[in-house]
């Protein structure tokens, strides 16, 4: 179950506008590579250190592939790709690396993850 809380936000483009209220997901903890390795090892015949080694290699190789401009496809988990936000220029010739203002990782969930997102349960808790 995903807990939601109510949060109020002002419009940064119109600070005189009344505050609006939104539902926001509340994190309930953190799962790291060690925890994932433990969980996977309990669901298979592979030992925990071996799972951790594979997950660590996955992170290393994903980083390397992403740094080469490749889309990393992880089956039903989804696709990962580097994206950028940049400042505009008046002409194509004026665009250069200094136009880049933010680098991000784009994630597009696979079918299985999308389906799981559609069927998750939510509960509104105190804000």
Short mmCIF file of N, CA and C in Angstrom, two decimals:
data_model
loop_
_atom_site.label_atom_id
_atom_site.label_comp_id
_atom_site.label_asym_id
_atom_site.label_seq_id
_atom_site.Cartn_x
_atom_site.Cartn_y
_atom_site.Cartn_z
N UNK A 1 0.85 -1.18 0.00
CA UNK A 1 0.00 0.00 0.00
C UNK A 1 0.89 1.24 0.00
N UNK A 2 0.56 2.18 -0.83
CA UNK A 2 1.28 3.45 -0.92
C UNK A 2 0.53 4.48 -0.09
N UNK A 3 1.21 5.07 0.90
CA UNK A 3 0.61 6.13 1.70
C UNK A 3 0.74 7.46 0.97
N UNK A 4 -0.31 8.25 1.03
CA UNK A 4 -0.33 9.59 0.44
C UNK A 4 -0.59 10.61 1.53
N UNK A 5 0.04 11.78 1.41
CA UNK A 5 -0.25 12.87 2.31
C UNK A 5 -0.65 14.09 1.49
N UNK A 6 -1.32 15.03 2.14
CA UNK A 6 -1.75 16.25 1.48
C UNK A 6 -0.68 17.32 1.70
N UNK A 7 -0.26 17.97 0.62
CA UNK A 7 0.72 19.06 0.72
C UNK A 7 0.19 20.27 -0.02
N UNK A 8 0.42 21.44 0.56
CA UNK A 8 0.03 22.70 -0.07
C UNK A 8 1.21 23.29 -0.82
N UNK A 9 0.94 23.82 -1.99
CA UNK A 9 2.00 24.43 -2.80
C UNK A 9 1.50 25.75 -3.38
N UNK A 10 2.41 26.73 -3.38
CA UNK A 10 2.11 28.01 -4.03
C UNK A 10 2.53 27.94 -5.48
N UNK A 11 1.89 28.72 -6.32
CA UNK A 11 2.24 28.82 -7.73
C UNK A 11 3.45 29.74 -7.84
N UNK A 12 4.63 29.24 -8.23
CA UNK A 12 5.81 30.12 -8.31
C UNK A 12 5.69 31.19 -9.39
N UNK A 13 4.78 31.00 -10.34
CA UNK A 13 4.59 32.00 -11.40
C UNK A 13 3.60 33.08 -10.98
N UNK A 14 2.83 32.80 -9.90
CA UNK A 14 1.87 33.78 -9.38
C UNK A 14 1.79 33.62 -7.86
N UNK A 15 2.71 34.28 -7.15
CA UNK A 15 2.80 34.11 -5.70
C UNK A 15 1.58 34.67 -4.97
N UNK A 16 0.75 35.48 -5.65
CA UNK A 16 -0.45 36.02 -5.01
C UNK A 16 -1.63 35.05 -5.12
N UNK A 17 -1.51 34.05 -5.96
CA UNK A 17 -2.59 33.07 -6.13
C UNK A 17 -2.73 32.24 -4.86
N UNK A 18 -3.94 31.78 -4.56
CA UNK A 18 -4.11 30.96 -3.36
C UNK A 18 -3.37 29.62 -3.48
N UNK A 19 -2.98 29.12 -2.35
CA UNK A 19 -2.27 27.85 -2.30
C UNK A 19 -3.19 26.73 -2.80
N UNK A 20 -2.60 25.79 -3.54
CA UNK A 20 -3.33 24.62 -4.02
C UNK A 20 -2.82 23.40 -3.25
N UNK A 21 -3.65 22.36 -3.14
CA UNK A 21 -3.30 21.18 -2.37
C UNK A 21 -3.24 19.95 -3.26
N UNK A 22 -2.25 19.12 -3.01
CA UNK A 22 -1.97 17.96 -3.85
C UNK A 22 -1.73 16.74 -2.97
N UNK A 23 -1.97 15.57 -3.55
CA UNK A 23 -1.60 14.31 -2.91
C UNK A 23 -0.15 14.03 -3.27
N UNK A 24 0.64 13.59 -2.28
CA UNK A 24 2.05 13.28 -2.50
C UNK A 24 2.36 11.93 -1.85
N UNK A 25 3.06 11.08 -2.57
CA UNK A 25 3.44 9.77 -2.04
C UNK A 25 4.44 9.94 -0.89
N UNK A 26 4.29 9.11 0.13
CA UNK A 26 5.16 9.14 1.30
C UNK A 26 6.07 7.92 1.25
N UNK A 27 7.38 8.15 1.34
CA UNK A 27 8.28 7.00 1.34
C UNK A 27 8.22 6.34 2.71
N UNK A 28 8.33 5.02 2.71
CA UNK A 28 8.25 4.28 3.97
C UNK A 28 9.55 3.57 4.29
N UNK A 29 10.58 3.83 3.51
CA UNK A 29 11.86 3.20 3.77
C UNK A 29 12.72 3.23 2.52
N UNK A 30 13.82 2.50 2.60
CA UNK A 30 14.80 2.47 1.52
C UNK A 30 15.24 1.03 1.31
N UNK A 31 15.32 0.63 0.06
CA UNK A 31 15.86 -0.68 -0.29
C UNK A 31 17.11 -0.47 -1.11
N UNK A 32 18.25 -0.98 -0.62
CA UNK A 32 19.52 -0.82 -1.32
C UNK A 32 19.92 -2.12 -2.01
N UNK A 33 21.09 -2.12 -2.64
CA UNK A 33 21.55 -3.30 -3.37
C UNK A 33 21.73 -4.50 -2.43
N UNK A 34 22.19 -4.26 -1.21
CA UNK A 34 22.36 -5.37 -0.26
C UNK A 34 21.01 -6.02 0.05
N UNK A 35 19.99 -5.23 0.25
CA UNK A 35 18.65 -5.77 0.54
C UNK A 35 18.12 -6.54 -0.67
N UNK A 36 18.30 -5.98 -1.86
CA UNK A 36 17.85 -6.68 -3.07
C UNK A 36 18.57 -8.01 -3.22
N UNK A 37 19.88 -8.02 -2.96
CA UNK A 37 20.65 -9.27 -3.05
C UNK A 37 20.11 -10.29 -2.06
N UNK A 38 19.80 -9.85 -0.85
CA UNK A 38 19.24 -10.73 0.17
C UNK A 38 17.89 -11.30 -0.28
N UNK A 39 17.02 -10.44 -0.78
CA UNK A 39 15.69 -10.88 -1.23
C UNK A 39 15.80 -11.87 -2.38
N UNK A 40 16.64 -11.56 -3.36
CA UNK A 40 16.81 -12.44 -4.52
C UNK A 40 17.37 -13.79 -4.08
N UNK A 41 18.34 -13.77 -3.18
CA UNK A 41 18.95 -15.04 -2.74
C UNK A 41 17.93 -15.93 -2.01
N UNK A 42 16.97 -15.32 -1.35
CA UNK A 42 15.93 -16.10 -0.66
C UNK A 42 14.87 -16.64 -1.62
N UNK A 43 14.87 -16.16 -2.86
CA UNK A 43 13.90 -16.62 -3.85
C UNK A 43 14.54 -17.51 -4.90
N UNK A 44 15.81 -17.85 -4.71
CA UNK A 44 16.51 -18.65 -5.72
C UNK A 44 17.57 -19.51 -5.04
N UNK A 45 18.31 -20.23 -5.85
CA UNK A 45 19.40 -21.06 -5.32
C UNK A 45 20.73 -20.31 -5.34
N UNK A 46 20.72 -19.04 -5.74
CA UNK A 46 21.94 -18.24 -5.82
C UNK A 46 22.21 -17.62 -4.45
N UNK A 47 23.47 -17.65 -4.03
CA UNK A 47 23.84 -17.11 -2.73
C UNK A 47 23.83 -15.57 -2.76
N UNK A 48 23.63 -14.98 -1.59
CA UNK A 48 23.54 -13.53 -1.46
C UNK A 48 24.77 -12.80 -2.01
N UNK A 49 26.00 -13.22 -1.70
CA UNK A 49 27.16 -12.50 -2.26
C UNK A 49 27.20 -12.55 -3.79
N UNK A 50 26.74 -13.67 -4.36
CA UNK A 50 26.71 -13.76 -5.82
C UNK A 50 25.67 -12.80 -6.41
N UNK A 51 24.53 -12.70 -5.75
CA UNK A 51 23.49 -11.75 -6.20
C UNK A 51 24.01 -10.32 -6.12
N UNK A 52 24.69 -10.00 -5.02
CA UNK A 52 25.24 -8.66 -4.86
C UNK A 52 26.28 -8.37 -5.93
N UNK A 53 27.10 -9.35 -6.26
CA UNK A 53 28.11 -9.17 -7.31
C UNK A 53 27.45 -8.88 -8.65
N UNK A 54 26.37 -9.60 -8.96
CA UNK A 54 25.67 -9.39 -10.23
C UNK A 54 25.01 -8.01 -10.25
N UNK A 55 24.37 -7.62 -9.15
CA UNK A 55 23.73 -6.30 -9.10
C UNK A 55 24.76 -5.18 -9.22
N UNK A 56 25.91 -5.34 -8.56
CA UNK A 56 26.98 -4.34 -8.66
C UNK A 56 27.50 -4.25 -10.09
N UNK A 57 27.65 -5.40 -10.75
CA UNK A 57 28.08 -5.40 -12.15
C UNK A 57 27.03 -4.74 -13.04
N UNK A 58 25.75 -4.94 -12.72
CA UNK A 58 24.68 -4.30 -13.48
C UNK A 58 24.80 -2.78 -13.38
N UNK A 59 25.00 -2.26 -12.18
CA UNK A 59 25.15 -0.82 -11.99
C UNK A 59 26.36 -0.30 -12.78
N UNK A 60 27.48 -0.99 -12.67
CA UNK A 60 28.70 -0.57 -13.37
C UNK A 60 28.48 -0.54 -14.89
N UNK A 61 27.90 -1.60 -15.41
CA UNK A 61 27.72 -1.69 -16.86
C UNK A 61 26.62 -0.77 -17.37
N UNK A 62 25.57 -0.57 -16.58
CA UNK A 62 24.53 0.40 -16.99
C UNK A 62 25.14 1.79 -17.10
N UNK A 63 25.93 2.18 -16.09
CA UNK A 63 26.58 3.49 -16.10
C UNK A 63 27.46 3.65 -17.33
N UNK A 64 28.22 2.62 -17.64
CA UNK A 64 29.10 2.67 -18.80
C UNK A 64 28.30 2.79 -20.10
N UNK A 65 27.27 1.99 -20.25
CA UNK A 65 26.45 2.03 -21.47
C UNK A 65 25.73 3.38 -21.61
N UNK A 66 25.19 3.89 -20.50
CA UNK A 66 24.51 5.18 -20.54
C UNK A 66 25.48 6.29 -20.91
N UNK A 67 26.72 6.22 -20.42
CA UNK A 67 27.71 7.27 -20.73
C UNK A 67 28.12 7.24 -22.20
N UNK A 68 27.80 6.16 -22.89
CA UNK A 68 28.08 6.07 -24.33
C UNK A 68 26.85 6.42 -25.17
N UNK A 69 25.81 6.91 -24.51
CA UNK A 69 24.62 7.37 -25.22
C UNK A 69 23.63 6.27 -25.57
N UNK A 70 23.82 5.09 -25.01
CA UNK A 70 22.92 3.98 -25.31
C UNK A 70 21.71 3.97 -24.39
N UNK A 71 20.61 3.46 -24.91
CA UNK A 71 19.43 3.16 -24.09
C UNK A 71 19.67 1.78 -23.48
N UNK A 72 19.48 1.68 -22.17
CA UNK A 72 19.64 0.39 -21.50
C UNK A 72 18.25 -0.20 -21.29
N UNK A 73 18.00 -1.33 -21.94
CA UNK A 73 16.72 -2.03 -21.83
C UNK A 73 16.87 -3.17 -20.83
N UNK A 74 16.02 -3.15 -19.80
CA UNK A 74 16.05 -4.20 -18.79
C UNK A 74 14.73 -4.97 -18.79
N UNK A 75 14.34 -5.42 -19.96
CA UNK A 75 13.16 -6.27 -20.09
C UNK A 75 11.91 -5.65 -19.48
N UNK A 76 11.23 -6.42 -18.64
CA UNK A 76 9.96 -5.95 -18.07
C UNK A 76 10.16 -4.84 -17.04
N UNK A 77 11.40 -4.61 -16.59
CA UNK A 77 11.66 -3.48 -15.69
C UNK A 77 11.51 -2.17 -16.45
N UNK A 78 12.04 -2.10 -17.67
CA UNK A 78 11.89 -0.90 -18.48
C UNK A 78 13.19 -0.44 -19.09
N UNK A 79 13.17 0.78 -19.63
CA UNK A 79 14.31 1.36 -20.33
C UNK A 79 14.84 2.58 -19.58
N UNK A 80 16.16 2.75 -19.63
CA UNK A 80 16.83 3.89 -19.03
C UNK A 80 17.62 4.61 -20.13
N UNK A 81 17.59 5.94 -20.09
CA UNK A 81 18.28 6.73 -21.10
C UNK A 81 18.66 8.08 -20.50
N UNK A 82 19.83 8.60 -20.88
CA UNK A 82 20.25 9.92 -20.43
C UNK A 82 19.49 10.98 -21.20
N UNK A 83 19.05 12.02 -20.52
CA UNK A 83 18.38 13.15 -21.14
C UNK A 83 18.97 14.45 -20.60
N UNK A 84 18.77 15.54 -21.32
CA UNK A 84 19.27 16.84 -20.88
C UNK A 84 18.19 17.90 -21.04
N UNK A 85 18.32 18.96 -20.24
CA UNK A 85 17.56 20.19 -20.42
C UNK A 85 18.59 21.25 -20.79
N UNK A 86 18.22 22.13 -21.72
CA UNK A 86 19.20 23.13 -22.15
C UNK A 86 18.55 24.49 -22.34
N UNK A 87 19.39 25.51 -22.31
CA UNK A 87 18.97 26.88 -22.58
C UNK A 87 18.82 27.05 -24.08
N UNK A 88 17.87 27.86 -24.52
CA UNK A 88 17.69 28.07 -25.97
C UNK A 88 18.75 29.01 -26.55
N UNK A 89 18.96 28.87 -27.83
CA UNK A 89 19.81 29.80 -28.60
C UNK A 89 19.02 30.26 -29.82
N UNK A 90 19.38 31.44 -30.32
CA UNK A 90 18.65 32.03 -31.46
C UNK A 90 18.92 31.28 -32.75
N UNK A 91 20.11 30.69 -32.89
CA UNK A 91 20.45 29.99 -34.13
C UNK A 91 21.09 28.64 -33.78
N UNK A 92 21.04 27.69 -34.70
CA UNK A 92 21.68 26.38 -34.45
C UNK A 92 23.18 26.50 -34.18
N UNK A 93 23.83 27.47 -34.82
CA UNK A 93 25.27 27.64 -34.66
C UNK A 93 25.66 28.09 -33.26
N UNK A 94 24.74 28.72 -32.55
CA UNK A 94 25.03 29.22 -31.19
C UNK A 94 24.89 28.14 -30.11
N UNK A 95 24.29 27.00 -30.47
CA UNK A 95 24.12 25.93 -29.48
C UNK A 95 25.46 25.27 -29.21
N UNK A 96 25.81 25.14 -27.93
CA UNK A 96 27.03 24.44 -27.54
C UNK A 96 26.81 23.78 -26.18
N UNK A 97 27.85 23.13 -25.69
CA UNK A 97 27.76 22.37 -24.45
C UNK A 97 27.33 23.25 -23.27
N UNK A 98 27.70 24.52 -23.27
CA UNK A 98 27.34 25.40 -22.16
C UNK A 98 25.83 25.66 -22.10
N UNK A 99 25.09 25.32 -23.15
CA UNK A 99 23.63 25.45 -23.12
C UNK A 99 22.99 24.43 -22.17
N UNK A 100 23.67 23.31 -21.93
CA UNK A 100 23.11 22.25 -21.09
C UNK A 100 23.05 22.73 -19.66
N UNK A 101 21.84 22.70 -19.07
CA UNK A 101 21.69 23.17 -17.69
C UNK A 101 21.38 22.03 -16.72
N UNK A 102 20.90 20.89 -17.23
CA UNK A 102 20.58 19.78 -16.35
C UNK A 102 20.71 18.46 -17.10
N UNK A 103 21.30 17.48 -16.43
CA UNK A 103 21.40 16.13 -16.97
C UNK A 103 20.53 15.25 -16.08
N UNK A 104 19.76 14.36 -16.68
CA UNK A 104 18.88 13.51 -15.89
C UNK A 104 18.85 12.11 -16.49
N UNK A 105 18.29 11.21 -15.73
CA UNK A 105 18.11 9.84 -16.20
C UNK A 105 16.62 9.65 -16.47
N UNK A 106 16.28 9.37 -17.71
CA UNK A 106 14.89 9.11 -18.09
C UNK A 106 14.60 7.63 -17.92
N UNK A 107 13.46 7.33 -17.34
CA UNK A 107 13.05 5.94 -17.13
C UNK A 107 11.67 5.75 -17.72
N UNK A 108 11.53 4.72 -18.53
CA UNK A 108 10.23 4.35 -19.09
C UNK A 108 9.95 2.93 -18.63
N UNK A 109 8.97 2.75 -17.77
CA UNK A 109 8.71 1.41 -17.23
C UNK A 109 8.26 0.44 -18.32
N UNK A 110 8.63 -0.83 -18.14
CA UNK A 110 8.17 -1.90 -19.01
C UNK A 110 6.73 -2.27 -18.70
N UNK A 111 6.17 -3.16 -19.51
CA UNK A 111 4.76 -3.53 -19.37
C UNK A 111 4.42 -4.05 -17.98
N UNK A 112 5.27 -4.91 -17.44
CA UNK A 112 4.99 -5.50 -16.12
C UNK A 112 4.97 -4.43 -15.02
N UNK A 113 5.90 -3.50 -15.06
CA UNK A 113 5.95 -2.43 -14.06
C UNK A 113 4.77 -1.48 -14.24
N UNK A 114 4.46 -1.13 -15.51
CA UNK A 114 3.29 -0.26 -15.76
C UNK A 114 2.02 -0.89 -15.21
N UNK A 115 1.86 -2.18 -15.44
CA UNK A 115 0.68 -2.88 -14.96
C UNK A 115 0.63 -2.87 -13.43
N UNK A 116 1.79 -3.07 -12.80
CA UNK A 116 1.86 -3.04 -11.33
C UNK A 116 1.49 -1.65 -10.80
N UNK A 117 1.94 -0.60 -11.48
CA UNK A 117 1.62 0.76 -11.07
C UNK A 117 0.11 1.01 -11.13
N UNK A 118 -0.54 0.44 -12.13
CA UNK A 118 -1.98 0.64 -12.31
C UNK A 118 -2.81 -0.07 -11.25
N UNK A 119 -2.24 -1.07 -10.61
CA UNK A 119 -3.02 -1.87 -9.66
C UNK A 119 -2.60 -1.63 -8.20
N UNK A 120 -1.73 -0.66 -7.95
CA UNK A 120 -1.30 -0.38 -6.57
C UNK A 120 -2.42 0.23 -5.77
N UNK A 121 -2.43 -0.08 -4.48
CA UNK A 121 -3.42 0.47 -3.56
C UNK A 121 -2.84 1.70 -2.87
N UNK A 122 -3.69 2.69 -2.62
CA UNK A 122 -3.28 3.93 -1.98
C UNK A 122 -4.13 4.18 -0.75
N UNK A 123 -3.53 4.88 0.23
CA UNK A 123 -4.22 5.25 1.46
C UNK A 123 -3.83 6.67 1.80
N UNK A 124 -4.81 7.54 2.01
CA UNK A 124 -4.54 8.93 2.39
C UNK A 124 -4.35 8.97 3.90
N UNK A 125 -3.18 9.50 4.32
CA UNK A 125 -2.88 9.61 5.75
C UNK A 125 -2.83 11.08 6.12
N UNK A 126 -2.66 11.40 7.38
CA UNK A 126 -2.59 12.78 7.83
C UNK A 126 -1.48 13.53 7.12
N UNK A 127 -1.69 14.82 6.84
CA UNK A 127 -0.78 15.61 6.05
C UNK A 127 0.27 16.28 6.82
#
